[in-house]
Short mmCIF file of C-alpha atoms and ligand atoms in Angstrom, two decimals:
data_model
loop_
_atom_site.label_atom_id
_atom_site.label_comp_id
_atom_site.label_asym_id
_atom_site.label_seq_id
_atom_site.Cartn_x
_atom_site.Cartn_y
_atom_site.Cartn_z
CA UNK A 1 81.11 123.62 107.45
CA UNK A 2 82.73 122.58 110.72
CA UNK A 3 85.56 120.18 109.98
CA UNK A 4 86.24 117.73 112.82
CA UNK A 5 88.13 115.01 110.97
CA UNK A 6 91.68 116.24 111.47
CA UNK A 7 92.83 112.74 112.47
CA UNK A 8 92.22 111.70 108.83
CA UNK A 9 93.88 114.76 107.35
CA UNK A 10 94.08 118.34 108.58
CA UNK A 11 91.80 120.99 107.11
CA UNK A 12 91.94 123.83 106.36
CA UNK A 13 95.54 123.95 105.21
CA UNK A 14 97.24 127.25 106.00
CA UNK A 15 97.37 129.73 103.12
CA UNK A 16 101.18 129.57 103.28
CA UNK A 17 101.01 125.84 102.43
CA UNK A 18 98.80 126.44 99.41
CA UNK A 19 101.02 129.35 98.34
CA UNK A 20 104.16 127.22 98.68
CA UNK A 21 102.68 124.46 96.48
CA UNK A 22 101.53 127.03 93.90
CA UNK A 23 104.96 128.72 94.04
CA UNK A 24 106.60 125.39 93.30
CA UNK A 25 104.42 124.78 90.25
CA UNK A 26 104.56 128.37 89.02
CA UNK A 27 108.16 129.35 89.77
CA UNK A 28 110.33 126.27 90.36
CA UNK A 29 109.03 123.29 88.41
CA UNK A 30 112.27 121.25 88.20
CA UNK A 31 112.89 117.66 89.24
CA UNK A 32 115.11 117.64 92.38
CA UNK A 33 118.59 116.21 91.82
CA UNK A 34 117.89 115.32 88.18
CA UNK A 35 119.85 118.08 86.42
CA UNK A 36 122.36 120.87 87.01
CA UNK A 37 120.03 123.63 85.80
CA UNK A 38 118.55 126.25 88.10
CA UNK A 39 115.02 124.78 88.40
CA UNK A 40 116.40 121.37 89.41
CA UNK A 41 118.88 122.96 91.85
CA UNK A 42 116.10 125.02 93.44
CA UNK A 43 113.90 121.90 93.65
CA UNK A 44 116.75 120.15 95.49
CA UNK A 45 116.96 123.04 97.94
CA UNK A 46 113.22 122.75 98.60
CA UNK A 47 113.59 119.07 99.54
CA UNK A 48 116.63 119.82 101.73
CA UNK A 49 114.75 122.57 103.51
CA UNK A 50 111.81 120.30 104.26
CA UNK A 51 114.08 117.51 105.47
CA UNK A 52 115.92 119.92 107.77
CA UNK A 53 112.61 121.28 109.10
CA UNK A 54 111.47 117.77 109.98
CA UNK A 55 114.83 117.01 111.60
CA UNK A 56 114.62 120.23 113.58
CA UNK A 57 111.10 119.44 114.77
CA UNK A 58 112.32 116.06 116.05
CA UNK A 59 114.90 117.61 118.38
CA UNK A 60 117.56 118.29 115.74
CA UNK A 61 118.16 114.75 114.57
CA UNK A 62 120.52 114.11 111.65
CA UNK A 63 118.62 115.29 108.50
CA UNK A 64 119.96 112.51 106.26
CA UNK A 65 118.13 110.03 108.49
CA UNK A 66 114.77 111.53 107.52
CA UNK A 67 113.49 109.54 104.53
CA UNK A 68 110.71 111.16 102.52
CA UNK A 69 107.73 108.90 101.80
CA UNK A 70 104.24 109.51 100.42
CA UNK A 71 102.52 108.62 103.73
CA UNK A 72 102.91 107.15 107.20
CA UNK A 73 101.77 103.80 105.79
CA UNK A 74 104.65 103.67 103.32
CA UNK A 75 107.07 104.74 106.07
CA UNK A 76 105.85 101.94 108.36
CA UNK A 77 106.15 99.38 105.55
CA UNK A 78 109.69 100.57 104.84
CA UNK A 79 110.57 100.22 108.52
CA UNK A 80 109.15 96.71 108.91
CA UNK A 81 110.24 95.29 105.57
CA UNK A 82 113.60 97.05 105.42
CA UNK A 83 114.54 95.93 108.91
CA UNK A 84 113.07 92.54 109.75
CA UNK A 85 114.29 89.12 108.68
CA UNK A 86 112.90 85.59 108.89
CA UNK A 87 112.97 84.40 112.49
CA UNK A 88 112.53 87.89 113.97
CA UNK A 89 109.74 88.57 116.45
CA UNK A 90 107.87 91.84 117.01
CA UNK A 91 105.89 93.01 120.06
CA UNK A 92 103.02 95.36 119.36
CA UNK A 93 99.76 96.47 120.98
CA UNK A 94 96.09 95.83 120.41
CA UNK A 95 95.53 99.55 119.68
CA UNK A 96 97.48 99.68 116.41
CA UNK A 97 96.20 100.95 113.07
CA UNK A 98 95.98 98.57 110.11
CA UNK A 99 99.11 100.21 108.70
CA UNK A 100 100.95 98.30 111.45
CA UNK A 101 98.66 95.28 111.76
CA UNK A 102 98.47 94.41 108.06
CA UNK A 103 102.23 94.53 107.30
CA UNK A 104 102.83 92.42 110.42
CA UNK A 105 100.18 89.95 109.32
CA UNK A 106 101.76 89.82 105.83
CA UNK A 107 105.24 89.28 107.28
CA UNK A 108 104.08 86.11 109.04
CA UNK A 109 104.35 84.41 105.63
CA UNK A 110 108.08 85.25 105.65
CA UNK A 111 108.60 83.71 109.09
CA UNK A 112 108.40 86.98 111.05
CA UNK A 113 106.09 86.55 114.03
CA UNK A 114 104.48 89.07 116.36
CA UNK A 115 102.68 89.21 119.70
CA UNK A 116 100.01 91.71 120.62
CA UNK A 117 99.78 93.24 124.08
CA UNK A 118 96.10 93.48 125.02
CA UNK A 119 95.39 97.05 126.15
CA UNK A 120 92.68 97.90 128.70
CA UNK A 121 89.03 98.52 127.64
CA UNK A 122 89.85 102.23 127.73
CA UNK A 123 92.69 101.56 125.28
CA UNK A 124 95.53 102.12 127.72
CA UNK A 125 98.84 100.26 127.66
CA UNK A 126 100.41 98.93 130.83
CA UNK A 127 104.15 98.79 129.98
CA UNK A 128 104.67 96.01 132.55
CA UNK A 129 102.78 93.74 130.10
CA UNK A 130 105.68 94.01 127.64
CA UNK A 131 108.53 92.02 129.31
CA UNK A 132 106.61 88.70 129.53
CA UNK A 133 106.20 88.82 125.72
CA UNK A 134 109.87 89.40 124.97
CA UNK A 135 111.69 86.40 123.48
CA UNK A 136 115.34 85.96 122.46
CA UNK A 137 114.19 86.60 118.84
CA UNK A 138 112.34 89.85 119.67
CA UNK A 139 113.90 92.51 117.46
CA UNK A 140 111.34 95.30 117.55
CA UNK A 141 108.53 96.91 119.54
CA UNK A 142 106.01 98.69 117.28
CA UNK A 143 103.95 101.23 119.18
CA UNK A 144 101.32 103.76 118.25
CA UNK A 145 102.14 107.16 119.80
CA UNK A 146 98.62 108.54 119.94
CA UNK A 147 95.52 106.49 119.22
CA UNK A 148 93.46 107.50 116.20
CA UNK A 149 90.43 105.94 117.90
CA UNK A 150 90.54 107.12 121.52
CA UNK A 151 93.08 109.96 121.34
CA UNK A 152 95.03 108.34 124.21
CA UNK A 153 98.76 108.98 124.28
CA UNK A 154 100.90 105.88 124.86
CA UNK A 155 103.79 105.82 127.38
CA UNK A 156 106.36 106.03 124.59
CA UNK A 157 109.36 107.16 126.69
CA UNK A 158 108.76 104.43 129.26
CA UNK A 159 108.56 101.81 126.50
CA UNK A 160 111.67 103.33 124.86
CA UNK A 161 113.62 102.92 128.10
CA UNK A 162 112.42 99.34 128.43
CA UNK A 163 113.29 98.56 124.79
CA UNK A 164 116.80 99.96 125.26
CA UNK A 165 117.34 97.91 128.45
CA UNK A 166 116.35 94.75 126.57
CA UNK A 167 118.39 95.61 123.47
CA UNK A 168 115.24 95.81 121.31
CA UNK A 169 114.45 98.47 118.72
CA UNK A 170 111.46 100.78 119.08
CA UNK A 171 109.39 101.84 116.06
CA UNK A 172 106.80 104.55 116.77
CA UNK A 173 103.75 105.25 114.61
CA UNK A 174 103.47 109.00 115.13
CA UNK A 175 100.64 109.50 112.60
CA UNK A 176 98.46 111.20 115.19
CA UNK A 177 101.13 112.72 117.40
CA UNK A 178 103.37 114.48 114.88
CA UNK A 179 102.69 118.22 114.93
CA UNK A 180 100.31 117.82 117.85
CA UNK A 181 102.73 117.21 120.71
CA UNK A 182 106.52 117.65 121.05
CA UNK A 183 108.46 114.47 120.15
CA UNK A 184 112.16 113.89 120.74
CA UNK A 185 113.29 110.48 119.42
CA UNK A 186 116.72 110.77 121.03
CA UNK A 187 115.32 111.56 124.47
CA UNK A 188 112.63 108.87 124.21
CA UNK A 189 114.94 106.14 122.82
CA UNK A 190 112.94 105.89 119.60
CA UNK A 191 114.92 104.10 116.88
CA UNK A 192 112.46 104.54 114.04
CA UNK A 193 109.53 106.94 113.73
CA UNK A 194 106.94 107.07 110.96
CA UNK A 195 104.87 110.19 110.45
CA UNK A 196 102.59 111.98 108.01
CA UNK A 197 103.05 115.40 106.48
CA UNK A 198 99.33 115.83 105.85
CA UNK A 199 97.87 115.61 109.35
CA UNK A 200 99.29 117.55 112.33
CA UNK A 201 102.06 119.11 110.23
CA UNK A 202 99.38 120.77 108.06
CA UNK A 203 101.08 119.81 104.79
CA UNK A 204 99.59 118.38 101.58
CA UNK A 205 98.50 114.77 101.14
CA UNK A 206 101.14 112.57 99.55
CA UNK A 207 103.77 113.55 102.10
CA UNK A 208 105.23 111.59 105.02
CA UNK A 209 108.56 110.39 106.37
CA UNK A 210 110.49 107.75 108.23
CA UNK A 211 113.15 108.74 110.76
CA UNK A 212 115.85 106.12 111.31
CA UNK A 213 118.34 106.51 114.15
CA UNK A 214 121.97 106.96 112.97
CA UNK A 215 123.87 103.67 113.02
CA UNK A 216 120.79 101.55 112.31
CA UNK A 217 120.91 99.71 108.96
CA UNK A 218 117.89 99.27 106.72
CA UNK A 219 117.38 97.68 103.29
CA UNK A 220 115.70 99.83 100.62
CA UNK A 221 112.36 98.47 99.39
CA UNK A 222 112.52 100.08 95.98
CA UNK A 223 115.58 100.80 93.86
CA UNK A 224 116.20 102.98 90.86
CA UNK A 225 117.30 106.43 89.81
CA UNK A 226 118.31 108.80 92.57
CA UNK A 227 119.94 111.53 90.47
CA UNK A 228 123.26 110.61 92.13
CA UNK A 229 126.00 108.05 91.20
CA UNK A 230 124.33 107.64 87.80
CA UNK A 231 127.38 105.76 86.48
CA UNK A 232 126.66 102.87 88.86
CA UNK A 233 124.19 100.01 88.38
CA UNK A 234 124.14 99.52 92.16
CA UNK A 235 121.75 101.29 94.52
CA UNK A 236 123.73 104.07 96.28
CA UNK A 237 124.79 103.42 99.86
CA UNK A 238 124.36 107.04 100.90
CA UNK A 239 121.42 108.29 102.95
CA UNK A 240 118.77 109.49 102.25
CA UNK A 241 118.89 108.78 98.49
CA UNK A 242 119.38 105.03 99.06
CA UNK A 243 115.69 104.99 100.10
CA UNK A 244 114.27 107.68 97.83
CA UNK A 245 114.55 106.30 94.29
CA UNK A 246 112.07 107.84 91.90
CA UNK A 247 110.80 111.39 91.65
CA UNK A 248 109.80 112.80 95.01
CA UNK A 249 106.62 114.79 95.62
CA UNK A 250 108.53 118.07 95.49
CA UNK A 251 105.46 120.37 95.33
CA UNK A 252 103.98 118.52 98.31
CA UNK A 253 107.25 118.76 100.22
CA UNK A 254 107.40 122.50 99.48
CA UNK A 255 103.96 122.75 101.07
CA UNK A 256 105.06 120.59 103.99
CA UNK A 257 107.94 122.95 104.83
CA UNK A 258 105.38 125.77 105.00
CA UNK A 259 103.10 123.61 107.17
CA UNK A 260 105.94 122.89 109.59
CA UNK A 261 106.80 126.60 109.72
CA UNK A 262 103.18 127.29 110.65
CA UNK A 263 103.25 124.61 113.37
CA UNK A 264 106.45 126.14 114.74
CA UNK A 265 104.92 129.62 114.64
CA UNK A 266 101.85 128.44 116.55
CA UNK A 267 104.09 126.41 118.89
CA UNK A 268 103.74 122.69 119.58
CA UNK A 269 102.96 123.23 123.26
CA UNK A 270 100.29 125.78 122.39
CA UNK A 271 98.74 123.45 119.77
CA UNK A 272 98.68 120.58 122.28
CA UNK A 273 97.08 122.76 124.98
CA UNK A 274 94.51 124.16 122.57
CA UNK A 275 93.49 120.78 121.13
CA UNK A 276 93.40 119.12 124.55
CA UNK A 277 91.19 121.88 125.96
CA UNK A 278 88.77 121.45 123.03
CA UNK A 279 88.59 117.71 123.68
CA UNK A 280 88.09 118.28 127.42
CA UNK A 281 85.19 120.63 126.62
CA UNK A 282 83.73 118.15 124.16
CA UNK A 283 83.95 115.30 126.68
CA UNK A 284 82.41 117.50 129.39
CA UNK A 285 79.60 118.69 127.07
CA UNK A 286 78.74 115.25 125.70
CA UNK A 287 78.82 113.59 129.10
CA UNK A 288 75.92 115.84 130.20
CA UNK A 289 73.70 114.32 127.50
CA UNK A 290 71.56 111.21 128.08
CA UNK A 291 72.72 107.98 126.44
CA UNK A 292 76.21 109.12 125.50
CA UNK A 293 79.09 106.68 125.79
CA UNK A 294 82.60 108.16 125.75
CA UNK A 295 85.67 106.04 125.00
CA UNK A 296 89.33 106.21 125.91
CA UNK A 297 91.06 107.34 129.05
CA UNK A 298 88.71 109.33 131.32
CA UNK A 299 91.51 111.88 131.71
CA UNK A 300 91.29 113.99 128.54
CA UNK A 301 93.91 116.50 129.68
CA UNK A 302 96.57 114.64 127.71
CA UNK A 303 95.50 113.39 124.26
CA UNK A 304 95.98 113.91 120.54
CA UNK A 305 92.88 116.00 119.89
CA UNK A 306 90.65 113.02 119.14
CA UNK A 307 87.55 111.75 120.94
CA UNK A 308 85.33 108.76 120.17
CA UNK A 309 81.75 108.45 121.35
CA UNK A 310 78.49 106.69 120.65
CA UNK A 311 74.87 107.56 121.19
CA UNK A 312 73.05 104.61 122.76
CA UNK A 313 70.75 102.80 120.36
CA UNK A 314 71.91 104.84 117.38
CA UNK A 315 74.32 103.55 114.79
CA UNK A 316 77.49 105.65 114.66
CA UNK A 317 77.23 105.99 110.87
CA UNK A 318 73.70 107.36 111.23
CA UNK A 319 74.88 109.95 113.78
CA UNK A 320 77.76 110.99 111.50
CA UNK A 321 75.41 111.15 108.52
CA UNK A 322 72.93 113.42 110.34
CA UNK A 323 75.77 115.63 111.59
CA UNK A 324 77.03 115.94 108.02
CA UNK A 325 73.76 116.48 106.19
CA UNK A 326 71.68 118.38 108.74
CA UNK A 327 74.39 120.34 110.59
CA UNK A 328 77.33 120.51 108.15
CA UNK A 329 79.65 118.98 110.75
CA UNK A 330 82.25 116.56 109.35
CA UNK A 331 83.14 113.71 111.74
CA UNK A 332 84.18 110.16 110.92
CA UNK A 333 82.29 107.02 111.95
CA UNK A 334 83.11 103.32 111.84
CA UNK A 335 86.33 101.47 112.57
CA UNK A 336 88.89 104.12 111.50
CA UNK A 337 91.16 101.46 109.92
CA UNK A 338 91.80 100.09 113.41
CA UNK A 339 89.61 97.01 113.99
CA UNK A 340 91.90 95.66 116.73
CA UNK A 341 91.58 98.92 118.66
CA UNK A 342 87.79 98.69 118.40
CA UNK A 343 87.85 95.10 119.64
CA UNK A 344 89.92 96.36 122.58
CA UNK A 345 87.44 99.07 123.55
CA UNK A 346 84.46 96.76 122.80
CA UNK A 347 83.10 98.76 119.86
CA UNK A 348 83.72 96.16 117.14
CA UNK A 349 82.17 95.74 114.57
CA UNK A 350 80.10 98.95 114.55
CA UNK A 351 82.77 101.41 115.68
CA UNK A 352 82.34 104.91 117.04
CA UNK A 353 81.71 108.49 116.04
CA UNK A 354 85.09 110.19 116.05
CA UNK A 355 85.59 113.94 116.36
CA UNK A 356 89.16 115.13 115.85
CA UNK A 357 90.20 118.76 116.16
CA UNK A 358 92.98 120.81 114.65
CA UNK A 359 94.68 124.08 115.55
CA UNK A 360 92.02 126.17 113.82
CA UNK A 361 88.98 124.67 115.56
CA UNK A 362 87.31 126.77 118.22
CA UNK A 363 85.28 126.29 121.40
CA UNK A 364 82.31 127.45 119.35
CA UNK A 365 82.78 124.49 116.98
CA UNK A 366 82.67 122.19 119.99
CA UNK A 367 79.54 123.86 121.39
CA UNK A 368 77.85 123.50 117.99
CA UNK A 369 78.70 119.80 117.88
CA UNK A 370 77.42 119.19 121.43
CA UNK A 371 74.22 121.08 120.61
CA UNK A 372 73.73 119.08 117.40
CA UNK A 373 74.20 115.77 119.23
CA UNK A 374 71.74 116.89 121.92
CA UNK A 375 69.16 117.65 119.19
CA UNK A 376 69.75 114.26 117.54
CA UNK A 377 69.14 112.56 120.91
CA UNK A 378 66.07 114.74 121.49
CA UNK A 379 64.49 113.88 118.12
CA UNK A 380 65.16 110.19 118.60
CA UNK A 381 63.58 110.03 122.07
CA UNK A 382 60.32 111.71 120.95
C1 PLP B 1 97.56 105.80 113.91
C2 PLP B 1 97.69 105.86 112.43
N1 PLP B 1 98.70 105.22 111.82
C3 PLP B 1 98.87 105.27 110.50
C4 PLP B 1 98.01 105.99 109.70
C5 PLP B 1 98.25 106.02 108.22
O1 PLP B 1 98.64 107.31 107.87
P1 PLP B 1 98.78 107.76 106.34
O2 PLP B 1 97.41 108.11 105.91
O3 PLP B 1 99.69 108.94 106.40
O4 PLP B 1 99.34 106.61 105.61
C6 PLP B 1 96.95 106.67 110.27
C7 PLP B 1 95.99 107.41 109.44
O5 PLP B 1 94.97 107.87 109.86
C8 PLP B 1 96.78 106.62 111.68
O6 PLP B 1 95.79 107.27 112.29
#
């Protein structure tokens, strides 16, 4: 099987990740922070190690400002709902995933409004479209780092500079960028960053995080036992436990530390170059075929390892189904939880075929996909 759905979750996971999860279950087993015995202490060390690895990957930010969550979606909800108050206004883009769009839609009921910057039909953001949308009540800009539909990278640093100049916070959805390109929140003026453990960082599902810049206050969304200050009925003030009530996914986080170690061993720059060259080859190969429509920025030399396309007169789900059943190639079709992005690139409501690569895909995988698509087109035109 050729797996080309790494934007959904990365596969295969490195052996070290699987070993680390198994090691946790077989050799550690304790609940982090919940007792003084050795298994619980070791479990606590596992969580600390993972937190420090994430902090290190983000340009050595303060580890206590990395809050462990089960997914990017939960991290984004924590950011929006822990930060915003009635009367606040948010600026976002038309390329966002539903994990940004739906919380913002829900928050309208609480008197929190938002404006959407329309991106170009290739899904690109012109940062000069932001200032006209800023109001005195604008508290936050929420921006996708890399599109899960087109693979385009957004001008995050430029927007960060603009946000800082206007005294507005910047929240970045790094679901597709984390582990695929270098990110430095301090350098890019990012105040909050939500990311997954299970995509580019090669960790298990059920892992993710929210980074919150030091000095920025946030309300916890869930309260309860933290294993600390057990004498108090009040939620602790200290970070990160203020935001991490309940038992964490310690086995998953053990695996995530191993995934991050693998990413660091491969090197972020090398991963980015490899994935971008695969996407460039895919775009070049597909564009030679009759009836192919490619989406996103025409320049594929800078992207998140994702490419969307359609075959004229064929439904994207049919193409994906044939690739799966006749060629054992796993791609995703449809709207990719991002209907607004598909409206932007004029592919709503049908969507696109999306191929997304990971560090272990090869040029041969890409050639096989291009060949399969050429055969599908050939059969159809007979
Ligand atoms: C851009 C983007 N944001 C958010 C998410 C949600 O991520 P998670 O599955 O970790 O909640 C995804 C998932 O594909 C995504 O692509």
